[in-house]
Amino acid sequence: MGEVIVVTSGKGGVGKTTTVANIGAGLAGLGHKVCLVDADIGLRNLDVVLGLENRIVYDITDVTAENCRLKQALIRDKRFNELLLLPAAQTKDKTAVSPEEMIKLCNELKEEFEFVIIDCPAGIELGFKNAVAGAESSIVLTTPEVSAVRDADRIIGLLEASEIFSPQLIINRLRPKMVRAGDMMGIEDIIDILAVDLLGVIPEDDQIVVTTNKGEPVVRDPRSMSGQAFRNTVKRLKGEEIPYMDLDESGFLTRLRKIFNRK
Amino acid sequence: MSQSKQEKSLVKFPGTGADDFEQYTDENTVLIQRTLRSGQTIRYNGNVVILGDVNPGAEVVAAGNCIVMGVLRGVVHAGASGNEDAAVIAFRLRPTQLRIANHITRAPEDENDTTFFPEIAKIKDGVVTIEMFSTFNDRQIRN
């Protein structure tokens, strides 16, 4: 029996889809059977980020409406054999799926997979309720902005109301330089308000934009900082204890230089 | 003196002997054993005690006193039905907006959170006043 995890943030644009793609790819890279579910019906993105858009035949609404079997709708990733995607519908809206149908779907998926990761749409309306319905645990994503932290706080409250307790937090797009200068909220400031367990901290990285546009998860990039941060996050999700990275950019460069000097 | 009368009715400590115990027991109090997160609201026709934080975007409205055993960062309204003797007490008093009866205040914008002790907000001479909360002082006033 697998675990159903919903990735949610409340606010849009904080990186839910990118995070789902990278955590999914990271887990699959470690040999786990993973299914990613795009619950953002009407605005599907996860397939694009994974570079699988052109393989979609059936989507989640076809499964819930029983137009096809579940197996027919699942798309196998081109890099990882154990990573499958259940894409969202582009032409329908969020009312096309009901929370009851999502619960049934999730129960079916967790028989088959070790991890079922749901990409939740932004907002707190029906789309959120659908995405959360079948989940047992959650990852709350935020960026170091007051508005994103506020929405994350609201979401944690709503998750508790749906009986999903103790969410794990990922802080995305952190810029250590700005935090040090006092211009950005730091990790402690965010934890102080949200009071939840920290799962990972992903630094702001241009490489994310590059890899996302190519449809290639950054977690596979061995050199980028964000890729390393995602790999650490994935290991923590599995229950391993991984120390947090030194996000100091200068520290990172000096380390790089050391490596070059050694050669 | 009206001021000392106000002080007297703020926080009552049974056992100090001066008053009749009956007078503290008639008000009803609700105990909230959790943190209030953004979007969550507590409204109660009596005192509210919260074992947890009140986060930004959360709201507490009480007809009586409001006591937060944690960080108060949201909106709080004590004495919402017009009781000017109501008080707000928090381990860390950092509200977005603080209301007592029909007085509305907000934190000064240029000040940082520099207090690291419990504080009490109450109306003194028609102005909302925030002071360090000390049970010792209040006991002194009573005697």
XYZ file of C-alpha atoms in Angstrom, chain B residues 27-32 36 40-50 54 58-68 72 75-89 97-103 121 123:
55
model
C -18.769 35.009 33.093
C -18.386 32.169 30.677
C -15.047 31.337 29.111
C -14.079 29.184 26.177
C -10.726 27.421 25.902
C -9.278 26.980 22.409
C -5.663 29.867 14.917
C -10.002 31.051 11.033
C -12.245 33.035 13.363
C -13.384 32.608 16.947
C -16.438 34.549 18.086
C -17.648 34.049 21.611
C -20.020 35.810 23.946
C -17.619 35.673 26.889
C -13.902 35.318 27.569
C -11.637 33.534 25.106
C -8.442 31.748 26.116
C -6.247 30.366 23.357
C -3.186 33.630 16.603
C -6.970 35.032 11.930
C -9.542 36.842 14.050
C -10.699 36.576 17.650
C -13.827 38.396 18.735
C -14.800 38.120 22.387
C -17.443 39.879 24.415
C -15.118 39.581 27.401
C -11.349 39.339 27.783
C -9.052 37.646 25.331
C -5.988 35.759 26.523
C -3.499 34.231 24.105
C -0.908 37.110 18.893
C -6.863 40.724 14.630
C -8.289 40.708 18.138
C -11.425 42.347 19.497
C -12.086 42.194 23.226
C -15.227 43.592 24.817
C -16.894 43.363 21.421
C -20.338 44.082 22.828
C -19.161 47.337 24.345
C -17.386 46.328 27.554
C -14.626 48.909 28.033
C -13.182 46.965 30.959
C -12.160 44.073 28.725
C -8.460 43.351 28.251
C -6.251 41.556 25.774
C -3.343 39.586 27.188
C -5.156 45.279 14.727
C -6.311 45.432 18.321
C -9.813 46.499 19.302
C -11.299 46.923 22.728
C -15.009 47.840 22.805
C -15.258 50.611 20.184
C -11.574 51.617 20.297
C -3.769 45.891 26.464
C -8.385 51.044 28.143
